[in-house]
mmCIF file of C-alpha atoms in Angstrom:
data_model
loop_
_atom_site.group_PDB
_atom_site.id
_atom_site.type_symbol
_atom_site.label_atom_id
_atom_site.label_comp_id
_atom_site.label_asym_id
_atom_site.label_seq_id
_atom_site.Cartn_x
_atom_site.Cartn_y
_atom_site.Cartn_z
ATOM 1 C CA UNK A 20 26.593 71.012 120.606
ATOM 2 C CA UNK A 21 25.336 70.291 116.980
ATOM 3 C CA UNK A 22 25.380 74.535 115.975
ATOM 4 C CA UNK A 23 29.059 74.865 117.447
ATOM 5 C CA UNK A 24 30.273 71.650 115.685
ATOM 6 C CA UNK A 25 28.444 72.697 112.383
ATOM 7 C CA UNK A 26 30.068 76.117 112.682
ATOM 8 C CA UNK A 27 33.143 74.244 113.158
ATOM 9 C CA UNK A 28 32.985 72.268 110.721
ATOM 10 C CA UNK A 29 31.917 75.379 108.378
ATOM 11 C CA UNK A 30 35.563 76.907 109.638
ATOM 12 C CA UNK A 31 37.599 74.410 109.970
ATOM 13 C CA UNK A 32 35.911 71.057 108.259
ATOM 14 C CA UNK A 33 36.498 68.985 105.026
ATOM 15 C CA UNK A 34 40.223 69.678 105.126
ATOM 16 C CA UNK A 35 39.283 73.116 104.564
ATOM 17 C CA UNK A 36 40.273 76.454 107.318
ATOM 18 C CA UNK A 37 38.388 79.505 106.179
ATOM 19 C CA UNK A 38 40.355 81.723 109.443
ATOM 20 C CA UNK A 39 43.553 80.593 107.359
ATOM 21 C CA UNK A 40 42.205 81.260 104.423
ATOM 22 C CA UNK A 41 41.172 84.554 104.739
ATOM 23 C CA UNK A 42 44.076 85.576 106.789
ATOM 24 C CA UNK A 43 46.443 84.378 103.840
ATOM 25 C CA UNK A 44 44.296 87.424 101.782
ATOM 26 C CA UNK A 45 46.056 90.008 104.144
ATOM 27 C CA UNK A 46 49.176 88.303 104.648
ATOM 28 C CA UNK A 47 51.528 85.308 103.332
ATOM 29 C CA UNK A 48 51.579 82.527 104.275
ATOM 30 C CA UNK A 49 55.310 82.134 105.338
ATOM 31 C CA UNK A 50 55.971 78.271 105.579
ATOM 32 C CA UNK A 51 54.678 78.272 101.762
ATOM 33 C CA UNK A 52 56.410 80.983 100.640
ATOM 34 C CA UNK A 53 59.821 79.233 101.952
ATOM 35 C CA UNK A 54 58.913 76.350 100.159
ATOM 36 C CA UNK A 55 58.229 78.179 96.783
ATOM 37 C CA UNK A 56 61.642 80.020 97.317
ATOM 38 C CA UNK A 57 63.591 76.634 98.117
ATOM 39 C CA UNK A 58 62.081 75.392 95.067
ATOM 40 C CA UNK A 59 63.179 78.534 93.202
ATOM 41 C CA UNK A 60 66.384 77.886 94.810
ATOM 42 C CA UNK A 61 67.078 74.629 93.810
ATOM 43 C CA UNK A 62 66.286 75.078 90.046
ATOM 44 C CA UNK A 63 68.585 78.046 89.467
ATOM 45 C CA UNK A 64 71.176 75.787 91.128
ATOM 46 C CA UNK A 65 70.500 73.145 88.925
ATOM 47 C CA UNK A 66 70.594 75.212 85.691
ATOM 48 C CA UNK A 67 73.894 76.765 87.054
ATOM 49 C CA UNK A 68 75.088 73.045 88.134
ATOM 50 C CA UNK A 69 73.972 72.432 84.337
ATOM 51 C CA UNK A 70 75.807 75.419 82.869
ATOM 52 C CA UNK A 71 79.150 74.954 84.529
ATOM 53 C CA UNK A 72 79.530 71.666 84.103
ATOM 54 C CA UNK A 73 82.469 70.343 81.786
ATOM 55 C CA UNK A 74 82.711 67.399 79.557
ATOM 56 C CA UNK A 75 85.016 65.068 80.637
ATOM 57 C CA UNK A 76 88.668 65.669 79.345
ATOM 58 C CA UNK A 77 90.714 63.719 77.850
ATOM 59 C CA UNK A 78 94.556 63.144 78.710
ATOM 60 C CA UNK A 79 95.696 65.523 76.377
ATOM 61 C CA UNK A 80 93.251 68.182 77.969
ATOM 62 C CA UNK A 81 94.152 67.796 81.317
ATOM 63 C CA UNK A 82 98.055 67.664 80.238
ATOM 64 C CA UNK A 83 97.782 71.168 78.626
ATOM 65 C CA UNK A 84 95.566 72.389 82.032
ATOM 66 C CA UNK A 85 98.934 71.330 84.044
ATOM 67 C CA UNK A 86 101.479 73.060 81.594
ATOM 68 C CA UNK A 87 99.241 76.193 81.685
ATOM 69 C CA UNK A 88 99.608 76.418 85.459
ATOM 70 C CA UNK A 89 103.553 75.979 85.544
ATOM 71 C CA UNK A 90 104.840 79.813 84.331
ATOM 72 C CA UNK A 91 103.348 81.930 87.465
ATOM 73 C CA UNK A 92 105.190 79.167 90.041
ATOM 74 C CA UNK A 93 108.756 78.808 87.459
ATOM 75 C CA UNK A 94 108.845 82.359 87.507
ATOM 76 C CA UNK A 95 108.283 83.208 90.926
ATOM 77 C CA UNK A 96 110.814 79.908 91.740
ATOM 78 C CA UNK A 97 113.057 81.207 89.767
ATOM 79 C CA UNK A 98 113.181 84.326 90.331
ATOM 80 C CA UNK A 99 114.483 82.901 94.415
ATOM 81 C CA UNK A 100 116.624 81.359 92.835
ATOM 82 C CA UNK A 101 118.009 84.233 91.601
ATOM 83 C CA UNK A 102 118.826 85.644 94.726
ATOM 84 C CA UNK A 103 120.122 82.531 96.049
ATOM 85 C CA UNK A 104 122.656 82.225 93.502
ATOM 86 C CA UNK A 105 123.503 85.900 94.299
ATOM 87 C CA UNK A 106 124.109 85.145 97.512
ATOM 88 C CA UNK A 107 125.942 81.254 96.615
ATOM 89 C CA UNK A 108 128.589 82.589 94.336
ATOM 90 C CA UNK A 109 128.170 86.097 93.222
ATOM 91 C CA UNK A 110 131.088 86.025 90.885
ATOM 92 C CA UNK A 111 128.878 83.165 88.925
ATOM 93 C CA UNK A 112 125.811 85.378 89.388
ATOM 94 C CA UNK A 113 127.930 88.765 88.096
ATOM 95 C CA UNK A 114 128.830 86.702 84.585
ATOM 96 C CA UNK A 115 125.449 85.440 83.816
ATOM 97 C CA UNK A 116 123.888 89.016 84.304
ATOM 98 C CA UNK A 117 126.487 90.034 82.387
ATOM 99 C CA UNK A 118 125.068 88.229 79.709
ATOM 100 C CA UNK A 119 121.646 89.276 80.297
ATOM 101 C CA UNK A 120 123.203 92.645 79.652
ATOM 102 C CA UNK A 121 124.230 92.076 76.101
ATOM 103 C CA UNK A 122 120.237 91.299 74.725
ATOM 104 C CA UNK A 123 119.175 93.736 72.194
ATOM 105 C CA UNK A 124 116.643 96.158 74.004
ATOM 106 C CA UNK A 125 113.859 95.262 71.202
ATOM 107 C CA UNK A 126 114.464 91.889 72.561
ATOM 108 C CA UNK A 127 113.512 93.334 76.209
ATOM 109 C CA UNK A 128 110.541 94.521 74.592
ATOM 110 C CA UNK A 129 109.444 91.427 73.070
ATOM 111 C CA UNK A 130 109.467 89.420 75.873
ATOM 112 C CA UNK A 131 107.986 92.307 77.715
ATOM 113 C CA UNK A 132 105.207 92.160 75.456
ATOM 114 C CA UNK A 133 104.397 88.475 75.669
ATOM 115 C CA UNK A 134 104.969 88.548 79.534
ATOM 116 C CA UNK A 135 102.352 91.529 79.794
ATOM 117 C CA UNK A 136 99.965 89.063 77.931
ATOM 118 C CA UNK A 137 100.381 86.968 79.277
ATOM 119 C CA UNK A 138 99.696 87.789 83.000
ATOM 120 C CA UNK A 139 97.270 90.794 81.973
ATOM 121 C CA UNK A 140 98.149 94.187 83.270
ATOM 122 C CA UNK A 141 101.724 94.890 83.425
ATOM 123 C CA UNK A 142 103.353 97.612 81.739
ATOM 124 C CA UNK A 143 106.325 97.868 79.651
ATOM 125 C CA UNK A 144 107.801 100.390 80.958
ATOM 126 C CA UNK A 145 108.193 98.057 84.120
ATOM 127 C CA UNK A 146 110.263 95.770 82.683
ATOM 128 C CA UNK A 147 112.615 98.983 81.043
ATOM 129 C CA UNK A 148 112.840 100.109 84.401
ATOM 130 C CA UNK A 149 113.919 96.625 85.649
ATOM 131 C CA UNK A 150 116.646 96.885 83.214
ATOM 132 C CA UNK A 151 117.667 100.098 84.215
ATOM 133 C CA UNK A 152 117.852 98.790 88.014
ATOM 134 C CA UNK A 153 119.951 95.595 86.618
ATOM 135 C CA UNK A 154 122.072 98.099 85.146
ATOM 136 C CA UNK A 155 122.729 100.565 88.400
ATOM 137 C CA UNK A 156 123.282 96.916 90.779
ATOM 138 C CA UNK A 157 126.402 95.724 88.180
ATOM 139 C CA UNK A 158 128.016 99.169 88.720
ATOM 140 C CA UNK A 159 127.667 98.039 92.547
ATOM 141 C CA UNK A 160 129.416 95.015 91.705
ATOM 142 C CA UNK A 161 133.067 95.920 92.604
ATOM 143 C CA UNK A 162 132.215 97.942 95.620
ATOM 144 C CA UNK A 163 130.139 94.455 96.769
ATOM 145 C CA UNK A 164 132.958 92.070 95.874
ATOM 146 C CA UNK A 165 135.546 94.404 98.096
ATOM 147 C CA UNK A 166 133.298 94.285 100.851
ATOM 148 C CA UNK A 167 133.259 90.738 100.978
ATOM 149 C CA UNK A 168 137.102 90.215 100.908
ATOM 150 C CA UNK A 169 137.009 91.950 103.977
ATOM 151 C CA UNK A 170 134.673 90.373 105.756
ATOM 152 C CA UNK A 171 136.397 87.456 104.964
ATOM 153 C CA UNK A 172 139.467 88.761 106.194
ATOM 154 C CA UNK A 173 137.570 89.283 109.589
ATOM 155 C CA UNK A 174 136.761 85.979 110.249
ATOM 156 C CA UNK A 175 138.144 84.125 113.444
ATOM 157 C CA UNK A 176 140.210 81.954 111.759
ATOM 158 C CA UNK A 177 141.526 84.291 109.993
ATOM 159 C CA UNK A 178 145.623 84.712 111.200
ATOM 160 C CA UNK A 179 146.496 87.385 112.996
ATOM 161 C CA UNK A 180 142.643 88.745 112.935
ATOM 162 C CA UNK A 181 143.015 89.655 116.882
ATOM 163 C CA UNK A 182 145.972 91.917 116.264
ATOM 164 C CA UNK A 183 145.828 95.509 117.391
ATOM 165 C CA UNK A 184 148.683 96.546 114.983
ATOM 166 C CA UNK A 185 150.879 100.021 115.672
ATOM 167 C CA UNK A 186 148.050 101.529 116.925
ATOM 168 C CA UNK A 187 149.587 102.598 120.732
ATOM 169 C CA UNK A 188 146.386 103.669 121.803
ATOM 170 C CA UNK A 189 144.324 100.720 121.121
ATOM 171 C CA UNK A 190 147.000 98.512 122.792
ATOM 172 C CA UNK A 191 146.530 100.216 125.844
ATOM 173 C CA UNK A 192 142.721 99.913 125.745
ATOM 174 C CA UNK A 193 143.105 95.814 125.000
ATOM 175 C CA UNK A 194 145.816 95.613 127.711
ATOM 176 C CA UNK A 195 144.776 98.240 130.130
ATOM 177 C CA UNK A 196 140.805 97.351 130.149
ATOM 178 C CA UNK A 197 138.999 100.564 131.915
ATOM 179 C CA UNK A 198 137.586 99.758 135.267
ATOM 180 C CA UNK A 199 134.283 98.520 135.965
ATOM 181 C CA UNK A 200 132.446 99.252 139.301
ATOM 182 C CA UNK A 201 130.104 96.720 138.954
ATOM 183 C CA UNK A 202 132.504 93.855 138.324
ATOM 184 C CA UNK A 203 134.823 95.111 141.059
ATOM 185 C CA UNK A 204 132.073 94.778 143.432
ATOM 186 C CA UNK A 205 130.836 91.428 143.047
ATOM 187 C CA UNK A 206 134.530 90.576 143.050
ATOM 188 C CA UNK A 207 134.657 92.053 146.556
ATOM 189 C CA UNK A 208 131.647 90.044 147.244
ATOM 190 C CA UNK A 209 133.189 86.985 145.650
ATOM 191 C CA UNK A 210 136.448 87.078 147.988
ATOM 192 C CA UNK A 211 136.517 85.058 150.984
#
């Protein structure tokens, strides 16, 4: 018992494991490798954590942060709103594009300019052809307008919206309706 505990001991003894040891020549020893890479880990996150991190801002700061933010959402919101007031009161809509028709093109360009900058990659030459389109939907304006008058004139309240007028033929058809085979069936069925 005392060779086989001494070899033991040899192996395994005084907190010591020469099998592990030499095994750890050939391969890794994964459970301290995963502690080396979590500490790894959590220094780079630190320095990052470190790197990232802002002072604290004052009231000013943090008032300029929120006005920054406002111009994508006005535009966008307004831009609805655009197309709701089209829709409200186009006569209303018709005068103010009007006046959006009398700025200068270099004026166009301009704000072209500081709009491209300001949201990073847009072109120019979007915003001409936006004025171009403006241009071609004004000379749509009077056919739009006439269209609405009668559609207004169509509505059920409308007087005399359900008259037929001199047309003989269309009389007949609301006063004469054609036969149906299916209604005069269930009819039939209907009858006592």
């Amino acid at each position: 018992m005392g060779l086989i505990s001494g070899v033991l001991a040899l192996l395994f003894g005084n907190g010591r494991n020469a099998v592990r040891e030499t095994v750890e020549i050939y391969r890794e020893n994964t459970e301290a490798n995963a502690q080396r890479m979590t500490g790894v880990q959590q220094q780079a996150m630190s320095q990052f954590g470190a790197e990232f991190q802002a002072p604290q801002k004052g009231y000013f700061d943090r008032f300029m942060d929120g006005v920054n933010r406002l111009p994508r959402p006005a535009l966008a919101l307004g831009t609805l709103g655009l197309f709701v007031a089209a829709m409200v009161d186009p006569l209303w809509f018709a005068e103010r594009m009007q006046g959006i028709a009398l700025v200068p093109e270099p004026l166009w360009w301009l704000l072209g300019v500081i709009v491209s900058f300001y949201f990073g990659a847009r072109h120019q030459s979007k915003m001409q052809d936006f004025q171009r389109d403006i241009g071609a939907t004004m000379q749509r304006l009077p056919t739009v307008m006439t269209n609405i008058e009668r559609v207004r004139a169509m509505r059920s309240d409308s007087p005399g919206v359900a008259d037929p007028g001199p047309d003989a033929n269309l009389i007949q058809n609301v006063s004469h309706p054609d036969a149906n085979a299916a209604l005069n069936d269930w009819r039939k069925l209907r009858r006592p």
